[in-house]
Amino acid sequence: MEVIKSTEEIESLNFNSPFALVPTMGNLHEGHLSLVKYGIENYSEVIVSIYINPLQFGKNEDFSTYPKTISQDIQLLETLGCNYLFIPEKNFAENLEIIEPKFSDVLCGLSRPFHFHGVLTIINKFLRIIKPNACLFGLKDYQQQLIIKEFVKRKKIKTDIVSLPIVREKSGLAMSSRNNYLSDEDKKFCGKIYSCLKNLAASLKKKPLGVLKIEAINFLQHAGFEIDYLEIVDANNLSSVTKKTNKILIAVAAIYKKVRLIDNIVVSL
């Protein structure tokens, strides 16, 4: 695996088409690795980027303490057979025009108002300097991949945005680098989030959505979670569910022992 450490170097390379980019912030887990495996199986070459993007962290968030495991990450990628690892220079996020995203004024965007601006600004730079045929994302960050898909379509960027299934712990907890802040017992306990979403999804036709939402929030709060949001929305555009809605997103952000955990389920009607 070739490790690239500058924008100038990566812009000078000719990759074998079709090639895929997997953007990450490192501290790789099975969720990330599933994206890399998919890339290896479906594209000629795979580039993984590791960059802890300062633009997507709020004032009191964990930018300075975000888990860093670069040696372990390199070992995992080499074992899988990844072709390239791009670790951008420290000033990669400087002097960029911040992009205004669509679909960012709901769900995670309410408590993290500039998070998606930062995500989209950096993803746009990656796409423009690397020009991958495909860019691979996990569906755990459902709102993020929807925002990026809309932007790429609107700007007519010639990269396919591919969304792949959530990878979970044995308990059902969606895999995340922030899970490292939790003990094994905590991870097992936090499987209650996924159980709650599954139960809600199974009851969609039995009770009004407002009632289901209140019941789910009460369940999680009684279990000891602080709820940032739990919403039932149109999966196509994150708007309110109507009679025309053909796909529902049930999304949650819950805090347990100061760790913010997100998850979702998509239900086709």
PDB file of C-alpha atoms in Angstrom:
ATOM      1  CA  MET A   1       0.000   0.000   0.000  1.00  0.00           C
ATOM      2  CA  GLU A   2       1.318   3.414  -0.949  1.00  0.00           C
ATOM      3  CA  VAL A   3       0.987   6.162   1.665  1.00  0.00           C
ATOM      4  CA  ILE A   4       0.515   9.667   0.228  1.00  0.00           C
ATOM      5  CA  LYS A   5       1.045  12.697   2.445  1.00  0.00           C
ATOM      6  CA  SER A   6       0.445  15.724   0.260  1.00  0.00           C
ATOM      7  CA  THR A   7      -2.225  17.148  -2.027  1.00  0.00           C
ATOM      8  CA  GLU A   8       0.408  17.825  -4.670  1.00  0.00           C
ATOM      9  CA  GLU A   9       1.458  14.157  -4.706  1.00  0.00           C
ATOM     10  CA  ILE A  10      -2.056  12.725  -4.924  1.00  0.00           C
ATOM     11  CA  GLU A  11      -2.994  15.117  -7.736  1.00  0.00           C
ATOM     12  CA  SER A  12       0.000  13.870  -9.733  1.00  0.00           C
ATOM     13  CA  LEU A  13      -1.000  10.181  -9.599  1.00  0.00           C
ATOM     14  CA  ASN A  14      -2.889   8.267 -12.286  1.00  0.00           C
ATOM     15  CA  PHE A  15      -5.196   5.693 -10.724  1.00  0.00           C
ATOM     16  CA  ASN A  16      -6.546   2.641 -12.520  1.00  0.00           C
ATOM     17  CA  SER A  17     -10.214   3.208 -13.360  1.00  0.00           C
ATOM     18  CA  PRO A  18     -12.719   2.660 -12.004  1.00  0.00           C
ATOM     19  CA  PHE A  19     -11.350   3.581  -8.583  1.00  0.00           C
ATOM     20  CA  ALA A  20     -13.065   4.331  -5.289  1.00  0.00           C
ATOM     21  CA  LEU A  21     -12.384   6.692  -2.394  1.00  0.00           C
ATOM     22  CA  VAL A  22     -13.258   5.838   1.216  1.00  0.00           C
ATOM     23  CA  PRO A  23     -12.996   9.046   3.291  1.00  0.00           C
ATOM     24  CA  THR A  24     -12.447   8.453   7.025  1.00  0.00           C
ATOM     25  CA  MET A  25     -11.173  10.169  10.156  1.00  0.00           C
ATOM     26  CA  GLY A  26      -9.146   7.103  11.066  1.00  0.00           C
ATOM     27  CA  ASN A  27      -9.481   4.898  14.154  1.00  0.00           C
ATOM     28  CA  LEU A  28     -10.800   2.326  11.719  1.00  0.00           C
ATOM     29  CA  HIS A  29     -13.384  -0.270  12.768  1.00  0.00           C
ATOM     30  CA  GLU A  30     -15.365  -2.970  10.977  1.00  0.00           C
ATOM     31  CA  GLY A  31     -17.750  -0.374   9.573  1.00  0.00           C
ATOM     32  CA  HIS A  32     -14.901   1.386   7.750  1.00  0.00           C
ATOM     33  CA  LEU A  33     -13.343  -1.907   6.727  1.00  0.00           C
ATOM     34  CA  SER A  34     -16.616  -3.090   5.164  1.00  0.00           C
ATOM     35  CA  LEU A  35     -16.430  -0.059   2.858  1.00  0.00           C
ATOM     36  CA  VAL A  36     -12.829  -0.854   1.936  1.00  0.00           C
ATOM     37  CA  LYS A  37     -13.719  -4.508   1.257  1.00  0.00           C
ATOM     38  CA  TYR A  38     -16.604  -3.423  -0.971  1.00  0.00           C
ATOM     39  CA  GLY A  39     -14.229  -1.109  -2.827  1.00  0.00           C
ATOM     40  CA  ILE A  40     -11.651  -3.853  -3.360  1.00  0.00           C
ATOM     41  CA  GLU A  41     -14.335  -6.236  -4.654  1.00  0.00           C
ATOM     42  CA  ASN A  42     -15.983  -3.758  -7.019  1.00  0.00           C
ATOM     43  CA  TYR A  43     -13.291  -1.335  -8.239  1.00  0.00           C
ATOM     44  CA  SER A  44      -9.819  -1.539  -9.757  1.00  0.00           C
ATOM     45  CA  GLU A  45      -8.180   0.449  -6.954  1.00  0.00           C
ATOM     46  CA  VAL A  46      -9.169   1.831  -3.548  1.00  0.00           C
ATOM     47  CA  ILE A  47      -7.909   4.978  -1.840  1.00  0.00           C
ATOM     48  CA  VAL A  48      -8.641   5.460   1.869  1.00  0.00           C
ATOM     49  CA  SER A  49      -8.176   8.917   3.340  1.00  0.00           C
ATOM     50  CA  ILE A  50      -7.548   9.568   7.014  1.00  0.00           C
ATOM     51  CA  TYR A  51      -8.118  13.150   8.043  1.00  0.00           C
ATOM     52  CA  ILE A  52      -9.622  14.443  11.294  1.00  0.00           C
ATOM     53  CA  ASN A  53     -11.467  17.371   9.782  1.00  0.00           C
ATOM     54  CA  PRO A  54     -11.422  20.397  12.132  1.00  0.00           C
ATOM     55  CA  LEU A  55     -14.212  22.087  10.163  1.00  0.00           C
ATOM     56  CA  GLN A  56     -16.836  19.546  11.252  1.00  0.00           C
ATOM     57  CA  PHE A  57     -16.271  19.819  15.011  1.00  0.00           C
ATOM     58  CA  GLY A  58     -18.219  22.287  17.141  1.00  0.00           C
ATOM     59  CA  LYS A  59     -16.762  24.473  19.873  1.00  0.00           C
ATOM     60  CA  ASN A  60     -17.176  21.994  22.744  1.00  0.00           C
ATOM     61  CA  GLU A  61     -16.776  18.757  20.764  1.00  0.00           C
ATOM     62  CA  ASP A  62     -13.970  16.197  20.873  1.00  0.00           C
ATOM     63  CA  PHE A  63     -11.642  17.378  18.089  1.00  0.00           C
ATOM     64  CA  SER A  64      -8.508  17.404  20.274  1.00  0.00           C
ATOM     65  CA  THR A  65      -9.262  14.033  21.877  1.00  0.00           C
ATOM     66  CA  TYR A  66     -10.671  12.197  18.837  1.00  0.00           C
ATOM     67  CA  PRO A  67      -9.123   8.681  18.799  1.00  0.00           C
ATOM     68  CA  LYS A  68      -5.925   8.433  16.718  1.00  0.00           C
ATOM     69  CA  THR A  69      -4.592   4.965  15.821  1.00  0.00           C
ATOM     70  CA  ILE A  70      -2.643   5.540  12.615  1.00  0.00           C
ATOM     71  CA  SER A  71      -0.197   2.615  12.966  1.00  0.00           C
ATOM     72  CA  GLN A  72      -3.043   0.189  13.623  1.00  0.00           C
ATOM     73  CA  ASP A  73      -5.061   1.712  10.768  1.00  0.00           C
ATOM     74  CA  ILE A  74      -2.184   1.218   8.305  1.00  0.00           C
ATOM     75  CA  GLN A  75      -1.806  -2.396   9.395  1.00  0.00           C
ATOM     76  CA  LEU A  76      -5.533  -3.090   8.901  1.00  0.00           C
ATOM     77  CA  LEU A  77      -5.555  -1.503   5.437  1.00  0.00           C
ATOM     78  CA  GLU A  78      -2.439  -3.373   4.334  1.00  0.00           C
ATOM     79  CA  THR A  79      -3.952  -6.661   5.497  1.00  0.00           C
ATOM     80  CA  LEU A  80      -7.068  -5.990   3.410  1.00  0.00           C
ATOM     81  CA  GLY A  81      -5.038  -5.113   0.327  1.00  0.00           C
ATOM     82  CA  CYS A  82      -5.924  -1.415   0.075  1.00  0.00           C
ATOM     83  CA  ASN A  83      -3.971   0.304  -2.721  1.00  0.00           C
ATOM     84  CA  TYR A  84      -3.451   3.818  -1.343  1.00  0.00           C
ATOM     85  CA  LEU A  85      -3.727   5.708   1.934  1.00  0.00           C
ATOM     86  CA  PHE A  86      -3.979   9.496   1.720  1.00  0.00           C
ATOM     87  CA  ILE A  87      -3.054  11.401   4.888  1.00  0.00           C
ATOM     88  CA  PRO A  88      -3.416  15.085   3.935  1.00  0.00           C
ATOM     89  CA  GLU A  89      -1.125  17.791   5.221  1.00  0.00           C
ATOM     90  CA  LYS A  90      -2.202  19.609   8.418  1.00  0.00           C
ATOM     91  CA  ASN A  91      -3.296  22.751   6.573  1.00  0.00           C
ATOM     92  CA  PHE A  92      -5.627  20.786   4.241  1.00  0.00           C
ATOM     93  CA  ALA A  93      -8.712  22.548   5.646  1.00  0.00           C
ATOM     94  CA  GLU A  94      -7.308  26.082   5.516  1.00  0.00           C
ATOM     95  CA  ASN A  95      -8.476  28.849   3.165  1.00  0.00           C
ATOM     96  CA  LEU A  96     -11.536  26.956   1.904  1.00  0.00           C
ATOM     97  CA  GLU A  97     -14.849  28.530   1.017  1.00  0.00           C
ATOM     98  CA  ILE A  98     -17.380  26.926   3.368  1.00  0.00           C
ATOM     99  CA  ILE A  99     -20.198  25.225   1.461  1.00  0.00           C
ATOM    100  CA  GLU A 100     -23.834  25.623   2.505  1.00  0.00           C
ATOM    101  CA  PRO A 101     -25.486  22.172   2.464  1.00  0.00           C
ATOM    102  CA  LYS A 102     -29.133  21.290   1.885  1.00  0.00           C
ATOM    103  CA  PHE A 103     -30.992  19.072   4.390  1.00  0.00           C
ATOM    104  CA  SER A 104     -28.767  20.346   7.230  1.00  0.00           C
ATOM    105  CA  ASP A 105     -31.352  22.227   9.315  1.00  0.00           C
ATOM    106  CA  VAL A 106     -32.874  19.101  10.883  1.00  0.00           C
ATOM    107  CA  LEU A 107     -31.731  16.041  12.891  1.00  0.00           C
ATOM    108  CA  CYS A 108     -27.985  16.341  13.663  1.00  0.00           C
ATOM    109  CA  GLY A 109     -27.885  19.799  12.100  1.00  0.00           C
ATOM    110  CA  LEU A 110     -29.969  21.274  14.919  1.00  0.00           C
ATOM    111  CA  SER A 111     -27.519  20.549  17.735  1.00  0.00           C
ATOM    112  CA  ARG A 112     -24.447  20.645  15.442  1.00  0.00           C
ATOM    113  CA  PRO A 113     -25.315  23.689  13.274  1.00  0.00           C
ATOM    114  CA  PHE A 114     -22.092  23.892  11.227  1.00  0.00           C
ATOM    115  CA  HIS A 115     -21.126  20.218  11.254  1.00  0.00           C
ATOM    116  CA  PHE A 116     -22.370  19.409   7.758  1.00  0.00           C
ATOM    117  CA  HIS A 117     -20.905  22.621   6.348  1.00  0.00           C
ATOM    118  CA  GLY A 118     -17.501  21.323   7.449  1.00  0.00           C
ATOM    119  CA  VAL A 119     -18.120  17.783   6.205  1.00  0.00           C
ATOM    120  CA  LEU A 120     -19.292  18.916   2.773  1.00  0.00           C
ATOM    121  CA  THR A 121     -16.486  21.457   2.360  1.00  0.00           C
ATOM    122  CA  ILE A 122     -13.807  18.800   2.921  1.00  0.00           C
ATOM    123  CA  ILE A 123     -15.559  16.083   0.895  1.00  0.00           C
ATOM    124  CA  ASN A 124     -15.840  18.550  -1.984  1.00  0.00           C
ATOM    125  CA  LYS A 125     -12.079  19.156  -1.826  1.00  0.00           C
ATOM    126  CA  PHE A 126     -11.382  15.401  -1.790  1.00  0.00           C
ATOM    127  CA  LEU A 127     -13.627  14.834  -4.806  1.00  0.00           C
ATOM    128  CA  ARG A 128     -12.104  17.678  -6.786  1.00  0.00           C
ATOM    129  CA  ILE A 129      -8.448  16.786  -6.205  1.00  0.00           C
ATOM    130  CA  ILE A 130      -8.784  12.975  -6.391  1.00  0.00           C
ATOM    131  CA  LYS A 131     -11.690  12.727  -8.885  1.00  0.00           C
ATOM    132  CA  PRO A 132     -12.730   9.171  -7.878  1.00  0.00           C
ATOM    133  CA  ASN A 133     -15.257   7.225  -9.901  1.00  0.00           C
ATOM    134  CA  ALA A 134     -17.024   6.385  -6.636  1.00  0.00           C
ATOM    135  CA  CYS A 135     -17.001   7.582  -3.041  1.00  0.00           C
ATOM    136  CA  LEU A 136     -18.166   5.085  -0.400  1.00  0.00           C
ATOM    137  CA  PHE A 137     -20.106   5.952   2.773  1.00  0.00           C
ATOM    138  CA  GLY A 138     -21.881   4.019   5.502  1.00  0.00           C
ATOM    139  CA  LEU A 139     -25.592   4.525   6.107  1.00  0.00           C
ATOM    140  CA  LYS A 140     -25.066   5.131   9.839  1.00  0.00           C
ATOM    141  CA  ASP A 141     -24.475   8.755   8.859  1.00  0.00           C
ATOM    142  CA  TYR A 142     -27.697   8.808   6.841  1.00  0.00           C
ATOM    143  CA  GLN A 143     -28.106  12.584   6.802  1.00  0.00           C
ATOM    144  CA  GLN A 144     -24.483  13.054   5.747  1.00  0.00           C
ATOM    145  CA  GLN A 145     -24.683  10.758   2.720  1.00  0.00           C
ATOM    146  CA  LEU A 146     -28.002  12.341   1.656  1.00  0.00           C
ATOM    147  CA  ILE A 147     -26.422  15.820   1.812  1.00  0.00           C
ATOM    148  CA  ILE A 148     -23.400  14.695  -0.204  1.00  0.00           C
ATOM    149  CA  LYS A 149     -25.547  12.946  -2.841  1.00  0.00           C
ATOM    150  CA  GLU A 150     -27.649  16.077  -3.328  1.00  0.00           C
ATOM    151  CA  PHE A 151     -24.557  18.289  -3.617  1.00  0.00           C
ATOM    152  CA  VAL A 152     -22.812  16.013  -6.119  1.00  0.00           C
ATOM    153  CA  LYS A 153     -25.949  15.837  -8.261  1.00  0.00           C
ATOM    154  CA  ARG A 154     -26.508  19.621  -8.095  1.00  0.00           C
ATOM    155  CA  LYS A 155     -22.900  20.432  -8.979  1.00  0.00           C
ATOM    156  CA  LYS A 156     -22.761  17.685 -11.644  1.00  0.00           C
ATOM    157  CA  ILE A 157     -19.647  16.132 -10.099  1.00  0.00           C
ATOM    158  CA  LYS A 158     -18.825  12.883 -11.898  1.00  0.00           C
ATOM    159  CA  THR A 159     -18.501  10.687  -8.820  1.00  0.00           C
ATOM    160  CA  ASP A 160     -21.005   8.030  -7.767  1.00  0.00           C
ATOM    161  CA  ILE A 161     -21.904   8.334  -4.083  1.00  0.00           C
ATOM    162  CA  VAL A 162     -22.385   4.755  -2.867  1.00  0.00           C
ATOM    163  CA  SER A 163     -24.165   4.141   0.451  1.00  0.00           C
ATOM    164  CA  LEU A 164     -23.528   0.836   2.215  1.00  0.00           C
ATOM    165  CA  PRO A 165     -25.252  -0.914   5.155  1.00  0.00           C
ATOM    166  CA  ILE A 166     -24.604  -0.140   8.813  1.00  0.00           C
ATOM    167  CA  VAL A 167     -22.201  -2.547  10.529  1.00  0.00           C
ATOM    168  CA  ARG A 168     -23.131  -3.309  14.132  1.00  0.00           C
ATOM    169  CA  GLU A 169     -21.643  -4.609  17.364  1.00  0.00           C
ATOM    170  CA  LYS A 170     -23.031  -7.941  18.618  1.00  0.00           C
ATOM    171  CA  SER A 171     -25.470  -5.969  20.765  1.00  0.00           C
ATOM    172  CA  GLY A 172     -26.832  -4.142  17.716  1.00  0.00           C
ATOM    173  CA  LEU A 173     -25.067  -0.864  18.534  1.00  0.00           C
ATOM    174  CA  ALA A 174     -23.999   0.840  15.297  1.00  0.00           C
ATOM    175  CA  MET A 175     -20.207   0.782  14.983  1.00  0.00           C
ATOM    176  CA  SER A 176     -18.517   4.130  15.471  1.00  0.00           C
ATOM    177  CA  SER A 177     -15.069   5.371  16.460  1.00  0.00           C
ATOM    178  CA  ARG A 178     -16.749   7.046  19.434  1.00  0.00           C
ATOM    179  CA  ASN A 179     -17.735   3.597  20.726  1.00  0.00           C
ATOM    180  CA  ASN A 180     -14.133   3.424  21.948  1.00  0.00           C
ATOM    181  CA  TYR A 181     -15.144   5.820  24.721  1.00  0.00           C
ATOM    182  CA  LEU A 182     -17.448   3.066  26.046  1.00  0.00           C
ATOM    183  CA  SER A 183     -16.646  -0.117  27.994  1.00  0.00           C
ATOM    184  CA  ASP A 184     -17.668  -3.517  26.633  1.00  0.00           C
ATOM    185  CA  GLU A 185     -20.531  -3.541  29.121  1.00  0.00           C
ATOM    186  CA  ASP A 186     -21.627  -0.082  27.956  1.00  0.00           C
ATOM    187  CA  LYS A 187     -21.607  -1.205  24.305  1.00  0.00           C
ATOM    188  CA  LYS A 188     -23.784  -4.153  25.208  1.00  0.00           C
ATOM    189  CA  PHE A 189     -26.189  -1.897  27.101  1.00  0.00           C
ATOM    190  CA  CYS A 190     -26.348   0.638  24.249  1.00  0.00           C
ATOM    191  CA  GLY A 191     -27.751  -2.049  21.986  1.00  0.00           C
ATOM    192  CA  LYS A 192     -31.051  -0.837  23.476  1.00  0.00           C
ATOM    193  CA  ILE A 193     -30.962   2.007  20.944  1.00  0.00           C
ATOM    194  CA  TYR A 194     -31.214  -0.373  17.991  1.00  0.00           C
ATOM    195  CA  SER A 195     -33.813  -2.520  19.762  1.00  0.00           C
ATOM    196  CA  CYS A 196     -35.913   0.587  20.276  1.00  0.00           C
ATOM    197  CA  LEU A 197     -35.682   1.543  16.578  1.00  0.00           C
ATOM    198  CA  LYS A 198     -36.607  -1.984  15.481  1.00  0.00           C
ATOM    199  CA  ASN A 199     -39.641  -2.036  17.766  1.00  0.00           C
ATOM    200  CA  LEU A 200     -40.732   1.359  16.468  1.00  0.00           C
ATOM    201  CA  ALA A 201     -40.330   0.204  12.852  1.00  0.00           C
ATOM    202  CA  ALA A 202     -42.416  -2.906  13.543  1.00  0.00           C
ATOM    203  CA  SER A 203     -45.223  -0.752  14.953  1.00  0.00           C
ATOM    204  CA  LEU A 204     -45.439   1.858  12.172  1.00  0.00           C
ATOM    205  CA  LYS A 205     -48.861   0.712  10.973  1.00  0.00           C
ATOM    206  CA  LYS A 206     -50.273   0.045  14.425  1.00  0.00           C
ATOM    207  CA  LYS A 207     -50.168   3.490  16.047  1.00  0.00           C
ATOM    208  CA  PRO A 208     -49.874   7.176  15.014  1.00  0.00           C
ATOM    209  CA  LEU A 209     -46.291   8.318  14.381  1.00  0.00           C
ATOM    210  CA  GLY A 210     -46.482  10.941  17.145  1.00  0.00           C
ATOM    211  CA  VAL A 211     -47.441   8.302  19.708  1.00  0.00           C
ATOM    212  CA  LEU A 212     -44.657   5.947  18.565  1.00  0.00           C
ATOM    213  CA  LYS A 213     -42.117   8.761  18.794  1.00  0.00           C
ATOM    214  CA  ILE A 214     -43.126   9.655  22.373  1.00  0.00           C
ATOM    215  CA  GLU A 215     -43.084   5.995  23.450  1.00  0.00           C
ATOM    216  CA  ALA A 216     -39.604   5.471  21.977  1.00  0.00           C
ATOM    217  CA  ILE A 217     -38.209   8.631  23.609  1.00  0.00           C
ATOM    218  CA  ASN A 218     -39.703   7.610  26.974  1.00  0.00           C
ATOM    219  CA  PHE A 219     -38.196   4.123  26.671  1.00  0.00           C
ATOM    220  CA  LEU A 220     -34.687   5.450  25.981  1.00  0.00           C
ATOM    221  CA  GLN A 221     -34.879   8.147  28.664  1.00  0.00           C
ATOM    222  CA  HIS A 222     -36.014   5.622  31.277  1.00  0.00           C
ATOM    223  CA  ALA A 223     -33.095   3.403  30.236  1.00  0.00           C
ATOM    224  CA  GLY A 224     -30.684   6.244  31.020  1.00  0.00           C
ATOM    225  CA  PHE A 225     -30.086   7.916  27.661  1.00  0.00           C
ATOM    226  CA  GLU A 226     -30.202  11.663  27.087  1.00  0.00           C
ATOM    227  CA  ILE A 227     -32.082  12.259  23.836  1.00  0.00           C
ATOM    228  CA  ASP A 228     -30.753  14.810  21.347  1.00  0.00           C
ATOM    229  CA  TYR A 229     -33.472  13.837  18.879  1.00  0.00           C
ATOM    230  CA  LEU A 230     -35.618  10.947  17.760  1.00  0.00           C
ATOM    231  CA  GLU A 231     -37.474  11.645  14.528  1.00  0.00           C
ATOM    232  CA  ILE A 232     -39.617   9.821  11.969  1.00  0.00           C
ATOM    233  CA  VAL A 233     -39.224  11.567   8.600  1.00  0.00           C
ATOM    234  CA  ASP A 234     -39.342  11.077   4.846  1.00  0.00           C
ATOM    235  CA  ALA A 235     -36.113   9.244   3.986  1.00  0.00           C
ATOM    236  CA  ASN A 236     -35.824  11.000   0.618  1.00  0.00           C
ATOM    237  CA  ASN A 237     -35.546  14.557   1.932  1.00  0.00           C
ATOM    238  CA  LEU A 238     -35.876  14.482   5.762  1.00  0.00           C
ATOM    239  CA  SER A 239     -39.207  16.342   5.600  1.00  0.00           C
ATOM    240  CA  SER A 240     -42.400  15.398   7.452  1.00  0.00           C
ATOM    241  CA  VAL A 241     -44.037  12.121   6.481  1.00  0.00           C
ATOM    242  CA  THR A 242     -47.012  12.545   4.123  1.00  0.00           C
ATOM    243  CA  LYS A 243     -49.315  10.231   2.192  1.00  0.00           C
ATOM    244  CA  LYS A 244     -46.850  10.457  -0.717  1.00  0.00           C
ATOM    245  CA  THR A 245     -43.908   9.223   1.393  1.00  0.00           C
ATOM    246  CA  ASN A 246     -42.650   5.869   0.110  1.00  0.00           C
ATOM    247  CA  LYS A 247     -39.676   5.454   2.451  1.00  0.00           C
ATOM    248  CA  ILE A 248     -39.448   6.380   6.136  1.00  0.00           C
ATOM    249  CA  LEU A 249     -36.297   7.184   8.107  1.00  0.00           C
ATOM    250  CA  ILE A 250     -36.369   6.572  11.860  1.00  0.00           C
ATOM    251  CA  ALA A 251     -33.310   8.401  13.203  1.00  0.00           C
ATOM    252  CA  VAL A 252     -31.948   8.956  16.687  1.00  0.00           C
ATOM    253  CA  ALA A 253     -29.093  10.697  18.437  1.00  0.00           C
ATOM    254  CA  ALA A 254     -28.740   9.650  22.071  1.00  0.00           C
ATOM    255  CA  ILE A 255     -26.080  10.454  24.638  1.00  0.00           C
ATOM    256  CA  TYR A 256     -24.838   7.837  27.088  1.00  0.00           C
ATOM    257  CA  LYS A 257     -22.084   8.635  29.597  1.00  0.00           C
ATOM    258  CA  LYS A 258     -21.296  11.807  27.577  1.00  0.00           C
ATOM    259  CA  VAL A 259     -20.862   9.797  24.349  1.00  0.00           C
ATOM    260  CA  ARG A 260     -23.122  10.866  21.474  1.00  0.00           C
ATOM    261  CA  LEU A 261     -24.425   7.869  19.521  1.00  0.00           C
ATOM    262  CA  ILE A 262     -26.434   7.999  16.302  1.00  0.00           C
ATOM    263  CA  ASP A 263     -28.419   5.283  14.541  1.00  0.00           C
ATOM    264  CA  ASN A 264     -31.246   4.862  12.086  1.00  0.00           C
ATOM    265  CA  ILE A 265     -33.536   2.433  10.306  1.00  0.00           C
ATOM    266  CA  VAL A 266     -35.044   2.941   6.854  1.00  0.00           C
ATOM    267  CA  VAL A 267     -38.464   1.392   6.174  1.00  0.00           C
ATOM    268  CA  SER A 268     -39.977   1.144   2.683  1.00  0.00           C
ATOM    269  CA  LEU A 269     -43.748   1.582   2.589  1.00  0.00           C
TER     270      LEU A 269
END
